[in-house]
Amino acid sequence: MIKPAKESVSSNNNRLITLDLLRGWFLIVILVNHLFYFPSGYDFISGRGMLIVSAAEGFFIISGLLIGIIRGGRMNHVPFPVIWKKLWKRGVLLYIWSIGLSFFYILLGWLLYDTPGLKWGLVTPWTNIPDVIAQVLSLQYFYGWADFLRMYAVYIFAAPLAIWLLRKGRWYIVILLSALVWLFPQKPVVEIDMIYTWQTLFFGALMVGYYWQNITKFVKTMPKRTINIIAYTCLVITALTIGLSIVSAFIAPSLQGSGWDSISKLTQTIPENVLFHKGDMPLPRLILSFVWFISFFWLFVRYERWLLSKLGWLLLPLGQNSLLVYITQSFVIFNMHLWLRPSMFAVTLEYPLLVESFTIIINFILTTVAIGLVWLAAKYRRFLPFIPH
């Protein structure tokens, strides 16, 4: 039976700071992609949400990893009921905020029903109200920009079972249960059912977090050459697949009718391919998500001092207050889209180059303002005590 090391990870503070920095980065990318004010200059860090793997996967991986570290291996000596109560208390909080935000945005959407910038997916005001309430309460319907809360709430409720099994050394049962849940929804998976498939990211990372101390101790015993080979292999795979994503999203469409049609058709279908379908989370995308995460984690560890000195002021408040940031960004995106929808600055005038430059500047300013608003909420969270962080 594999047992996690007894040493607390709290003494290994650098690793936790690295995860905070990385989570802050992922939150920025998620915000930029959801705003969708493109072109803006932020395209280069976000890929406009059109990459084979997204920052959202990394965000789920970090969440599961931290639950495994903090509530799993780190608290292995604590009676299980204590962990169970802590996790369920957090799960209840997430559930309340999830359904509360859905109801809030539904009511706001009905009040502004004819507004062009209203987020898609809103049920009509004449829909049967009891049905809407029942679907929101059962997490079968959501509205707004905070869907992750719905998914996290369920994962946190299920996390005690995973930790209990890991305490018993039954890691293989955790894998089996995760696989069975993944098989449950009909493929291709629609957005509402991603809760069944994306749990593979969360619970896969939770298992890694549970054995974090064992893993880090084992890595320290490995030859440096072996570590470098693994790291650089992940980096190369990440770079190649990011490059392929860029070709698919930005270059392939322009190749149509230029004698490169076959390449264009092939590359444009990659993100929607059954092997990388976002909703299905098939094994290739799942593996690639962890490979990308390992690459970015390795880079953030390697350049942590530089990142702290140059970007720590920006990333740490976001990464250390992820729940507050995620809730706040849902308000920012919803309201900005109401009055400044992304399509307002389309290049349709007589001088496209001039208008394109103007569009980039405007979109850059809008995106920067949105990031700034969310950052201010995280930095001065004491003024928002009613929002959990």
mmCIF file of C-alpha atoms in Angstrom:
data_model
loop_
_atom_site.group_PDB
_atom_site.id
_atom_site.type_symbol
_atom_site.label_atom_id
_atom_site.label_comp_id
_atom_site.label_asym_id
_atom_site.label_seq_id
_atom_site.Cartn_x
_atom_site.Cartn_y
_atom_site.Cartn_z
ATOM 1 C CA MET A 1 0.000 0.000 0.000
ATOM 2 C CA ILE A 2 1.362 3.419 -0.972
ATOM 3 C CA LYS A 3 1.283 5.909 1.851
ATOM 4 C CA PRO A 4 1.955 9.641 1.470
ATOM 5 C CA ALA A 5 4.989 11.035 3.223
ATOM 6 C CA LYS A 6 4.377 12.335 6.729
ATOM 7 C CA GLU A 7 6.082 15.684 6.146
ATOM 8 C CA SER A 8 3.747 18.606 5.640
ATOM 9 C CA VAL A 9 3.916 20.401 2.332
ATOM 10 C CA SER A 10 3.408 23.696 4.121
ATOM 11 C CA SER A 11 7.135 23.901 4.627
ATOM 12 C CA ASN A 12 7.599 23.638 0.870
ATOM 13 C CA ASN A 13 6.140 27.096 0.327
ATOM 14 C CA ASN A 14 7.785 27.722 -3.052
ATOM 15 C CA ARG A 15 5.704 25.042 -4.714
ATOM 16 C CA LEU A 16 2.478 26.549 -3.420
ATOM 17 C CA ILE A 17 3.544 30.014 -4.580
ATOM 18 C CA THR A 18 4.289 28.545 -7.986
ATOM 19 C CA LEU A 19 0.759 27.173 -8.148
ATOM 20 C CA ASP A 20 -0.655 30.554 -7.097
ATOM 21 C CA LEU A 21 1.310 32.274 -9.856
ATOM 22 C CA LEU A 22 0.206 29.705 -12.399
ATOM 23 C CA ARG A 23 -3.427 29.876 -11.326
ATOM 24 C CA GLY A 24 -3.335 33.655 -11.588
ATOM 25 C CA TRP A 25 -2.019 33.305 -15.138
ATOM 26 C CA PHE A 26 -4.744 30.809 -16.054
ATOM 27 C CA LEU A 27 -7.423 33.136 -14.664
ATOM 28 C CA ILE A 28 -6.187 35.984 -16.842
ATOM 29 C CA VAL A 29 -6.255 33.790 -19.945
ATOM 30 C CA ILE A 30 -9.759 32.534 -19.097
ATOM 31 C CA LEU A 31 -10.972 36.112 -18.614
ATOM 32 C CA VAL A 32 -9.399 37.275 -21.888
ATOM 33 C CA ASN A 33 -10.965 34.398 -23.818
ATOM 34 C CA HIS A 34 -14.418 34.885 -22.311
ATOM 35 C CA LEU A 35 -14.333 38.611 -23.025
ATOM 36 C CA PHE A 36 -13.423 37.811 -26.632
ATOM 37 C CA TYR A 37 -12.365 41.346 -27.502
ATOM 38 C CA PHE A 38 -10.162 40.343 -30.422
ATOM 39 C CA PRO A 39 -7.864 41.342 -32.008
ATOM 40 C CA SER A 40 -6.390 43.005 -28.940
ATOM 41 C CA GLY A 41 -2.753 42.023 -28.575
ATOM 42 C CA TYR A 42 -3.804 39.551 -25.907
ATOM 43 C CA ASP A 43 -4.335 37.012 -28.693
ATOM 44 C CA PHE A 44 -0.730 35.913 -28.237
ATOM 45 C CA ILE A 45 -1.236 34.733 -24.652
ATOM 46 C CA SER A 46 -4.730 33.304 -25.028
ATOM 47 C CA GLY A 47 -4.993 31.897 -28.543
ATOM 48 C CA ARG A 48 -8.531 33.350 -28.595
ATOM 49 C CA GLY A 49 -9.733 30.172 -26.879
ATOM 50 C CA MET A 50 -9.064 28.198 -30.054
ATOM 51 C CA LEU A 51 -6.143 26.047 -28.888
ATOM 52 C CA ILE A 52 -6.289 22.259 -28.628
ATOM 53 C CA VAL A 53 -6.089 22.609 -24.833
ATOM 54 C CA SER A 54 -7.309 25.629 -22.880
ATOM 55 C CA ALA A 55 -6.354 27.387 -19.663
ATOM 56 C CA ALA A 56 -9.544 25.994 -18.133
ATOM 57 C CA GLU A 57 -8.016 22.517 -18.028
ATOM 58 C CA GLY A 58 -5.037 23.883 -16.139
ATOM 59 C CA PHE A 59 -7.354 25.640 -13.715
ATOM 60 C CA PHE A 60 -9.189 22.386 -12.948
ATOM 61 C CA ILE A 61 -5.891 20.538 -12.557
ATOM 62 C CA ILE A 62 -4.590 23.083 -10.039
ATOM 63 C CA SER A 63 -7.837 22.904 -8.066
ATOM 64 C CA GLY A 64 -7.687 19.127 -7.814
ATOM 65 C CA LEU A 65 -3.975 19.206 -7.079
ATOM 66 C CA LEU A 66 -4.413 21.613 -4.165
ATOM 67 C CA ILE A 67 -7.294 19.604 -2.703
ATOM 68 C CA GLY A 68 -5.082 16.522 -2.844
ATOM 69 C CA ILE A 69 -2.162 18.350 -1.226
ATOM 70 C CA ILE A 70 -4.007 20.334 1.439
ATOM 71 C CA ARG A 71 -6.946 18.064 2.323
ATOM 72 C CA GLY A 72 -5.274 14.806 1.335
ATOM 73 C CA GLY A 73 -1.604 14.150 1.990
ATOM 74 C CA ARG A 74 -1.062 17.159 4.230
ATOM 75 C CA MET A 75 -3.963 16.193 6.519
ATOM 76 C CA ASN A 76 -3.392 12.453 6.381
ATOM 77 C CA HIS A 77 -3.034 12.344 10.179
ATOM 78 C CA VAL A 78 -6.326 14.212 10.722
ATOM 79 C CA PRO A 79 -9.475 12.143 11.438
ATOM 80 C CA PHE A 80 -11.392 11.636 8.220
ATOM 81 C CA PRO A 81 -14.687 13.203 9.464
ATOM 82 C CA VAL A 82 -12.839 16.511 9.919
ATOM 83 C CA ILE A 83 -11.737 16.507 6.270
ATOM 84 C CA TRP A 84 -15.169 15.402 5.116
ATOM 85 C CA LYS A 85 -16.848 18.280 6.986
ATOM 86 C CA LYS A 86 -14.362 20.871 5.672
ATOM 87 C CA LEU A 87 -14.836 19.748 2.079
ATOM 88 C CA TRP A 88 -18.610 19.554 2.284
ATOM 89 C CA LYS A 89 -18.761 22.967 3.915
ATOM 90 C CA ARG A 90 -16.819 24.313 0.940
ATOM 91 C CA GLY A 91 -19.022 22.354 -1.439
ATOM 92 C CA VAL A 92 -22.192 23.856 0.056
ATOM 93 C CA LEU A 93 -20.696 27.332 -0.332
ATOM 94 C CA LEU A 94 -19.865 26.686 -3.983
ATOM 95 C CA TYR A 95 -23.325 25.233 -4.620
ATOM 96 C CA ILE A 96 -25.086 28.232 -3.064
ATOM 97 C CA TRP A 97 -23.018 30.681 -5.100
ATOM 98 C CA SER A 98 -23.485 28.630 -8.255
ATOM 99 C CA ILE A 99 -27.277 28.557 -8.120
ATOM 100 C CA GLY A 100 -27.420 32.092 -6.706
ATOM 101 C CA LEU A 101 -25.459 33.506 -9.626
ATOM 102 C CA SER A 102 -27.573 31.550 -12.112
ATOM 103 C CA PHE A 103 -30.798 32.944 -10.633
ATOM 104 C CA PHE A 104 -29.306 36.447 -10.540
ATOM 105 C CA TYR A 105 -28.216 36.372 -14.180
ATOM 106 C CA ILE A 106 -31.504 34.797 -15.305
ATOM 107 C CA LEU A 107 -33.502 37.592 -13.660
ATOM 108 C CA LEU A 108 -31.131 40.240 -15.000
ATOM 109 C CA GLY A 109 -31.332 38.675 -18.446
ATOM 110 C CA TRP A 110 -35.129 38.730 -18.391
ATOM 111 C CA LEU A 111 -35.084 42.415 -17.427
ATOM 112 C CA LEU A 112 -32.751 43.124 -20.365
ATOM 113 C CA TYR A 113 -34.156 40.469 -22.665
ATOM 114 C CA ASP A 114 -33.977 42.522 -25.880
ATOM 115 C CA THR A 115 -30.430 43.784 -25.298
ATOM 116 C CA PRO A 116 -28.185 42.638 -28.198
ATOM 117 C CA GLY A 117 -25.177 41.933 -25.982
ATOM 118 C CA LEU A 118 -27.023 39.538 -23.684
ATOM 119 C CA LYS A 119 -25.228 36.230 -23.151
ATOM 120 C CA TRP A 120 -26.618 33.333 -25.150
ATOM 121 C CA GLY A 121 -28.396 30.390 -23.548
ATOM 122 C CA LEU A 122 -30.996 32.319 -21.540
ATOM 123 C CA VAL A 123 -34.369 30.612 -21.101
ATOM 124 C CA THR A 124 -37.265 32.726 -22.330
ATOM 125 C CA PRO A 125 -39.211 34.802 -19.764
ATOM 126 C CA TRP A 126 -42.367 32.804 -20.526
ATOM 127 C CA THR A 127 -40.719 29.491 -19.635
ATOM 128 C CA ASN A 128 -42.394 27.561 -16.817
ATOM 129 C CA ILE A 129 -40.832 29.104 -13.697
ATOM 130 C CA PRO A 130 -40.967 25.987 -11.456
ATOM 131 C CA ASP A 131 -39.156 24.023 -14.173
ATOM 132 C CA VAL A 132 -36.409 26.646 -14.370
ATOM 133 C CA ILE A 133 -36.004 26.661 -10.590
ATOM 134 C CA ALA A 134 -35.858 22.859 -10.459
ATOM 135 C CA GLN A 135 -33.269 22.672 -13.237
ATOM 136 C CA VAL A 136 -31.055 25.316 -11.627
ATOM 137 C CA LEU A 137 -31.280 23.682 -8.189
ATOM 138 C CA SER A 138 -30.438 20.276 -9.687
ATOM 139 C CA LEU A 139 -27.542 21.842 -11.637
ATOM 140 C CA GLN A 140 -29.113 20.783 -14.940
ATOM 141 C CA TYR A 141 -29.233 24.380 -16.125
ATOM 142 C CA PHE A 142 -26.962 27.342 -15.537
ATOM 143 C CA TYR A 143 -26.688 30.826 -16.910
ATOM 144 C CA GLY A 144 -23.944 33.412 -16.706
ATOM 145 C CA TRP A 145 -20.175 33.201 -16.749
ATOM 146 C CA ALA A 146 -19.585 31.115 -13.619
ATOM 147 C CA ASP A 147 -20.280 27.553 -14.763
ATOM 148 C CA PHE A 148 -17.115 26.245 -13.101
ATOM 149 C CA LEU A 149 -18.745 26.761 -9.694
ATOM 150 C CA ARG A 150 -21.415 24.203 -10.559
ATOM 151 C CA MET A 151 -18.772 21.669 -11.519
ATOM 152 C CA TYR A 152 -16.502 22.408 -8.547
ATOM 153 C CA ALA A 153 -19.361 22.030 -6.093
ATOM 154 C CA VAL A 154 -20.038 18.481 -7.277
ATOM 155 C CA TYR A 155 -16.335 17.596 -7.355
ATOM 156 C CA ILE A 156 -15.806 18.921 -3.832
ATOM 157 C CA PHE A 157 -18.776 16.885 -2.577
ATOM 158 C CA ALA A 158 -17.231 13.764 -4.154
ATOM 159 C CA ALA A 159 -13.666 14.556 -3.022
ATOM 160 C CA PRO A 160 -14.021 12.985 0.480
ATOM 161 C CA LEU A 161 -14.786 9.619 -1.111
ATOM 162 C CA ALA A 162 -11.678 9.880 -3.285
ATOM 163 C CA ILE A 163 -9.513 10.859 -0.309
ATOM 164 C CA TRP A 164 -10.957 8.036 1.809
ATOM 165 C CA LEU A 165 -10.139 5.522 -0.939
ATOM 166 C CA LEU A 166 -6.628 6.945 -1.286
ATOM 167 C CA ARG A 167 -6.143 6.618 2.467
ATOM 168 C CA LYS A 168 -7.001 2.950 2.083
ATOM 169 C CA GLY A 169 -4.534 2.622 -0.787
ATOM 170 C CA ARG A 170 -7.390 2.081 -3.266
ATOM 171 C CA TRP A 171 -6.136 4.562 -5.867
ATOM 172 C CA TYR A 172 -7.146 2.192 -8.648
ATOM 173 C CA ILE A 173 -10.785 2.396 -7.519
ATOM 174 C CA VAL A 174 -10.619 6.189 -7.838
ATOM 175 C CA ILE A 175 -9.389 5.755 -11.410
ATOM 176 C CA LEU A 176 -12.094 3.175 -12.146
ATOM 177 C CA LEU A 177 -14.898 5.341 -10.742
ATOM 178 C CA SER A 178 -13.625 8.364 -12.661
ATOM 179 C CA ALA A 179 -13.562 6.325 -15.878
ATOM 180 C CA LEU A 180 -17.105 5.035 -15.300
ATOM 181 C CA VAL A 181 -18.409 8.560 -14.709
ATOM 182 C CA TRP A 182 -16.628 9.685 -17.879
ATOM 183 C CA LEU A 183 -18.470 6.975 -19.828
ATOM 184 C CA PHE A 184 -21.885 8.056 -18.529
ATOM 185 C CA PRO A 185 -22.894 10.944 -20.856
ATOM 186 C CA GLN A 186 -23.703 10.456 -24.505
ATOM 187 C CA LYS A 187 -20.918 11.524 -26.852
ATOM 188 C CA PRO A 188 -20.376 14.124 -28.182
ATOM 189 C CA VAL A 189 -20.878 15.769 -24.813
ATOM 190 C CA VAL A 190 -22.863 18.994 -24.634
ATOM 191 C CA GLU A 191 -21.772 21.789 -22.305
ATOM 192 C CA ILE A 192 -24.160 20.939 -19.468
ATOM 193 C CA ASP A 193 -22.769 17.377 -19.318
ATOM 194 C CA MET A 194 -19.099 18.381 -19.213
ATOM 195 C CA ILE A 195 -19.392 17.918 -15.466
ATOM 196 C CA TYR A 196 -19.096 14.152 -16.119
ATOM 197 C CA THR A 197 -16.037 14.299 -18.370
ATOM 198 C CA TRP A 198 -13.951 17.115 -16.900
ATOM 199 C CA GLN A 199 -13.896 15.431 -13.494
ATOM 200 C CA THR A 200 -11.046 13.319 -14.916
ATOM 201 C CA LEU A 201 -8.838 16.409 -14.712
ATOM 202 C CA PHE A 202 -9.834 17.207 -11.147
ATOM 203 C CA PHE A 203 -9.572 13.727 -9.664
ATOM 204 C CA GLY A 204 -6.484 12.824 -11.678
ATOM 205 C CA ALA A 205 -4.783 15.879 -10.199
ATOM 206 C CA LEU A 206 -6.215 15.135 -6.742
ATOM 207 C CA MET A 207 -4.434 11.778 -6.762
ATOM 208 C CA VAL A 208 -1.170 13.465 -7.748
ATOM 209 C CA GLY A 209 -1.668 15.996 -4.954
ATOM 210 C CA TYR A 210 -2.338 13.283 -2.396
ATOM 211 C CA TYR A 211 1.039 11.682 -3.134
ATOM 212 C CA TRP A 212 2.751 15.026 -3.726
ATOM 213 C CA GLN A 213 5.434 14.585 -1.091
ATOM 214 C CA ASN A 214 6.251 11.084 -2.316
ATOM 215 C CA ILE A 215 6.451 12.314 -5.896
ATOM 216 C CA THR A 216 8.676 15.281 -5.079
ATOM 217 C CA LYS A 217 10.972 13.083 -2.982
ATOM 218 C CA PHE A 218 11.213 10.576 -5.818
ATOM 219 C CA VAL A 219 11.972 13.328 -8.336
ATOM 220 C CA LYS A 220 14.810 14.563 -6.121
ATOM 221 C CA THR A 221 16.410 11.111 -6.312
ATOM 222 C CA MET A 222 16.251 11.054 -10.110
ATOM 223 C CA PRO A 223 19.341 11.962 -12.158
ATOM 224 C CA LYS A 224 19.215 15.539 -13.378
ATOM 225 C CA ARG A 225 19.598 14.308 -16.948
ATOM 226 C CA THR A 226 16.440 12.196 -16.638
ATOM 227 C CA ILE A 227 14.492 15.121 -15.212
ATOM 228 C CA ASN A 228 15.659 17.352 -18.056
ATOM 229 C CA ILE A 229 14.703 14.757 -20.664
ATOM 230 C CA ILE A 230 11.183 14.490 -19.232
ATOM 231 C CA ALA A 231 10.819 18.256 -18.904
ATOM 232 C CA TYR A 232 12.124 19.041 -22.378
ATOM 233 C CA THR A 233 10.005 16.287 -23.918
ATOM 234 C CA CYS A 234 6.905 17.850 -22.377
ATOM 235 C CA LEU A 235 8.039 21.292 -23.523
ATOM 236 C CA VAL A 236 8.583 20.112 -27.093
ATOM 237 C CA ILE A 237 5.182 18.387 -27.205
ATOM 238 C CA THR A 238 3.555 21.498 -25.758
ATOM 239 C CA ALA A 239 5.294 23.811 -28.221
ATOM 240 C CA LEU A 240 4.423 21.613 -31.203
ATOM 241 C CA THR A 241 0.758 21.261 -30.262
ATOM 242 C CA ILE A 242 0.435 24.981 -29.511
ATOM 243 C CA GLY A 243 1.988 25.655 -32.906
ATOM 244 C CA LEU A 244 -0.444 23.231 -34.518
ATOM 245 C CA SER A 245 -3.307 24.994 -32.744
ATOM 246 C CA ILE A 246 -2.136 28.354 -34.076
ATOM 247 C CA VAL A 247 -1.943 26.983 -37.611
ATOM 248 C CA SER A 248 -5.410 25.474 -37.235
ATOM 249 C CA ALA A 249 -7.027 28.610 -35.814
ATOM 250 C CA PHE A 250 -5.267 31.471 -37.576
ATOM 251 C CA ILE A 251 -3.348 30.268 -40.636
ATOM 252 C CA ALA A 252 -5.342 27.378 -42.115
ATOM 253 C CA PRO A 253 -8.473 29.451 -42.891
ATOM 254 C CA SER A 254 -6.410 31.821 -45.053
ATOM 255 C CA LEU A 255 -5.024 28.898 -47.076
ATOM 256 C CA GLN A 256 -8.366 28.028 -48.608
ATOM 257 C CA GLY A 257 -8.344 28.447 -52.369
ATOM 258 C CA SER A 258 -4.587 28.973 -52.449
ATOM 259 C CA GLY A 259 -3.529 25.478 -53.453
ATOM 260 C CA TRP A 260 -3.193 24.412 -49.806
ATOM 261 C CA ASP A 261 -6.808 23.336 -49.352
ATOM 262 C CA SER A 262 -5.919 19.861 -48.097
ATOM 263 C CA ILE A 263 -3.700 21.260 -45.334
ATOM 264 C CA SER A 264 -6.329 23.859 -44.520
ATOM 265 C CA LYS A 265 -9.111 21.288 -44.168
ATOM 266 C CA LEU A 266 -6.930 18.927 -42.136
ATOM 267 C CA THR A 267 -5.686 21.486 -39.618
ATOM 268 C CA GLN A 268 -8.984 23.308 -39.186
ATOM 269 C CA THR A 269 -10.675 20.119 -37.989
ATOM 270 C CA ILE A 270 -8.088 19.332 -35.290
ATOM 271 C CA PRO A 271 -9.736 21.181 -32.350
ATOM 272 C CA GLU A 272 -13.128 19.597 -33.161
ATOM 273 C CA ASN A 273 -11.611 16.183 -33.832
ATOM 274 C CA VAL A 274 -12.975 13.316 -31.763
ATOM 275 C CA LEU A 275 -9.505 12.916 -30.233
ATOM 276 C CA PHE A 276 -9.509 16.471 -28.843
ATOM 277 C CA HIS A 277 -13.191 17.285 -28.394
ATOM 278 C CA LYS A 278 -13.527 19.779 -25.555
ATOM 279 C CA GLY A 279 -16.738 18.387 -24.127
ATOM 280 C CA ASP A 280 -15.805 14.717 -24.403
ATOM 281 C CA MET A 281 -12.349 15.132 -22.803
ATOM 282 C CA PRO A 282 -11.050 11.997 -24.591
ATOM 283 C CA LEU A 283 -7.810 10.377 -23.464
ATOM 284 C CA PRO A 284 -5.543 12.260 -25.950
ATOM 285 C CA ARG A 285 -6.845 15.634 -24.761
ATOM 286 C CA LEU A 286 -6.685 14.522 -21.125
ATOM 287 C CA ILE A 287 -3.055 13.439 -21.493
ATOM 288 C CA LEU A 288 -2.178 16.568 -23.452
ATOM 289 C CA SER A 289 -3.773 18.715 -20.727
ATOM 290 C CA PHE A 290 -1.433 17.232 -18.131
ATOM 291 C CA VAL A 291 1.553 17.514 -20.487
ATOM 292 C CA TRP A 292 0.836 21.204 -21.022
ATOM 293 C CA PHE A 293 0.391 21.665 -17.287
ATOM 294 C CA ILE A 294 3.720 19.968 -16.532
ATOM 295 C CA SER A 295 5.416 22.239 -19.072
ATOM 296 C CA PHE A 296 3.973 25.448 -17.666
ATOM 297 C CA PHE A 297 4.560 24.306 -14.095
ATOM 298 C CA TRP A 298 8.200 23.524 -14.899
ATOM 299 C CA LEU A 299 8.642 26.941 -16.538
ATOM 300 C CA PHE A 300 7.024 28.734 -13.607
ATOM 301 C CA VAL A 301 9.231 26.840 -11.142
ATOM 302 C CA ARG A 302 12.350 27.559 -13.166
ATOM 303 C CA TYR A 303 11.616 31.271 -13.515
ATOM 304 C CA GLU A 304 9.711 31.723 -10.279
ATOM 305 C CA ARG A 305 12.022 34.404 -8.875
ATOM 306 C CA TRP A 306 11.771 36.483 -12.039
ATOM 307 C CA LEU A 307 7.994 36.011 -12.210
ATOM 308 C CA LEU A 308 7.610 37.062 -8.590
ATOM 309 C CA SER A 309 9.682 40.196 -9.088
ATOM 310 C CA LYS A 310 8.072 41.226 -12.385
ATOM 311 C CA LEU A 311 4.542 39.813 -12.307
ATOM 312 C CA GLY A 312 3.968 38.737 -8.713
ATOM 313 C CA TRP A 313 2.025 41.938 -7.997
ATOM 314 C CA LEU A 314 -0.434 40.926 -10.719
ATOM 315 C CA LEU A 315 -0.605 37.135 -10.552
ATOM 316 C CA LEU A 316 -0.486 36.432 -6.809
ATOM 317 C CA PRO A 317 -3.620 38.408 -5.819
ATOM 318 C CA LEU A 318 -5.509 36.625 -8.581
ATOM 319 C CA GLY A 319 -4.144 33.158 -7.865
ATOM 320 C CA GLN A 320 -4.576 33.407 -4.098
ATOM 321 C CA ASN A 321 -8.185 34.613 -4.355
ATOM 322 C CA SER A 322 -9.362 32.424 -7.199
ATOM 323 C CA LEU A 323 -12.986 32.038 -6.084
ATOM 324 C CA LEU A 324 -13.453 35.780 -5.610
ATOM 325 C CA VAL A 325 -11.725 36.411 -8.939
ATOM 326 C CA TYR A 326 -13.876 33.893 -10.778
ATOM 327 C CA ILE A 327 -17.102 35.298 -9.327
ATOM 328 C CA THR A 328 -16.031 38.881 -10.004
ATOM 329 C CA GLN A 329 -15.031 38.177 -13.592
ATOM 330 C CA SER A 330 -18.522 36.794 -14.245
ATOM 331 C CA PHE A 331 -19.989 40.210 -13.324
ATOM 332 C CA VAL A 332 -17.388 42.068 -15.373
ATOM 333 C CA ILE A 333 -17.855 39.965 -18.521
ATOM 334 C CA PHE A 334 -21.655 39.909 -18.328
ATOM 335 C CA ASN A 335 -21.932 43.683 -17.955
ATOM 336 C CA MET A 336 -19.232 44.605 -20.457
ATOM 337 C CA HIS A 337 -20.870 42.429 -23.097
ATOM 338 C CA LEU A 338 -24.227 44.097 -22.444
ATOM 339 C CA TRP A 339 -22.964 47.525 -23.415
ATOM 340 C CA LEU A 340 -19.757 46.802 -25.350
ATOM 341 C CA ARG A 341 -20.332 43.525 -27.162
ATOM 342 C CA PRO A 342 -17.286 42.100 -28.997
ATOM 343 C CA SER A 343 -18.828 42.565 -32.461
ATOM 344 C CA MET A 344 -19.170 46.335 -32.081
ATOM 345 C CA PHE A 345 -15.728 47.049 -33.516
ATOM 346 C CA ALA A 346 -15.792 44.795 -36.567
ATOM 347 C CA VAL A 347 -13.677 45.889 -39.534
ATOM 348 C CA THR A 348 -16.324 46.893 -42.036
ATOM 349 C CA LEU A 349 -15.291 50.407 -43.062
ATOM 350 C CA GLU A 350 -13.511 51.616 -46.169
ATOM 351 C CA TYR A 351 -10.032 51.681 -44.652
ATOM 352 C CA PRO A 352 -9.560 48.230 -43.066
ATOM 353 C CA LEU A 353 -5.944 48.725 -41.986
ATOM 354 C CA LEU A 354 -6.761 51.926 -40.153
ATOM 355 C CA VAL A 355 -9.855 50.435 -38.581
ATOM 356 C CA GLU A 356 -7.976 47.249 -37.674
ATOM 357 C CA SER A 357 -5.390 49.300 -35.785
ATOM 358 C CA PHE A 358 -8.153 51.236 -34.053
ATOM 359 C CA THR A 359 -9.917 47.978 -33.169
ATOM 360 C CA ILE A 360 -6.780 46.488 -31.630
ATOM 361 C CA ILE A 361 -6.271 49.574 -29.479
ATOM 362 C CA ILE A 362 -9.884 49.677 -28.289
ATOM 363 C CA ASN A 363 -9.997 45.942 -27.586
ATOM 364 C CA PHE A 364 -6.671 46.116 -25.755
ATOM 365 C CA ILE A 365 -7.968 48.927 -23.546
ATOM 366 C CA LEU A 366 -11.249 47.133 -22.814
ATOM 367 C CA THR A 367 -9.493 43.873 -21.956
ATOM 368 C CA THR A 368 -6.933 45.641 -19.785
ATOM 369 C CA VAL A 369 -9.701 47.483 -17.936
ATOM 370 C CA ALA A 370 -11.493 44.176 -17.287
ATOM 371 C CA ILE A 371 -8.316 42.568 -15.936
ATOM 372 C CA GLY A 372 -7.723 45.665 -13.818
ATOM 373 C CA LEU A 373 -11.213 45.566 -12.310
ATOM 374 C CA VAL A 374 -10.866 41.916 -11.351
ATOM 375 C CA TRP A 375 -7.375 42.528 -9.969
ATOM 376 C CA LEU A 376 -8.630 45.436 -7.842
ATOM 377 C CA ALA A 377 -11.358 43.204 -6.407
ATOM 378 C CA ALA A 378 -8.744 40.598 -5.457
ATOM 379 C CA LYS A 379 -6.202 43.095 -4.170
ATOM 380 C CA TYR A 380 -8.720 44.917 -1.985
ATOM 381 C CA ARG A 381 -10.927 41.979 -1.110
ATOM 382 C CA ARG A 382 -11.578 43.432 2.341
ATOM 383 C CA PHE A 383 -14.069 45.757 0.649
ATOM 384 C CA LEU A 384 -15.944 42.704 -0.698
ATOM 385 C CA PRO A 385 -16.334 40.574 2.458
ATOM 386 C CA PHE A 386 -19.561 39.006 1.177
ATOM 387 C CA ILE A 387 -17.737 37.285 -1.716
ATOM 388 C CA PRO A 388 -15.736 34.179 -0.697
ATOM 389 C CA HIS A 389 -12.152 34.092 -1.833
#
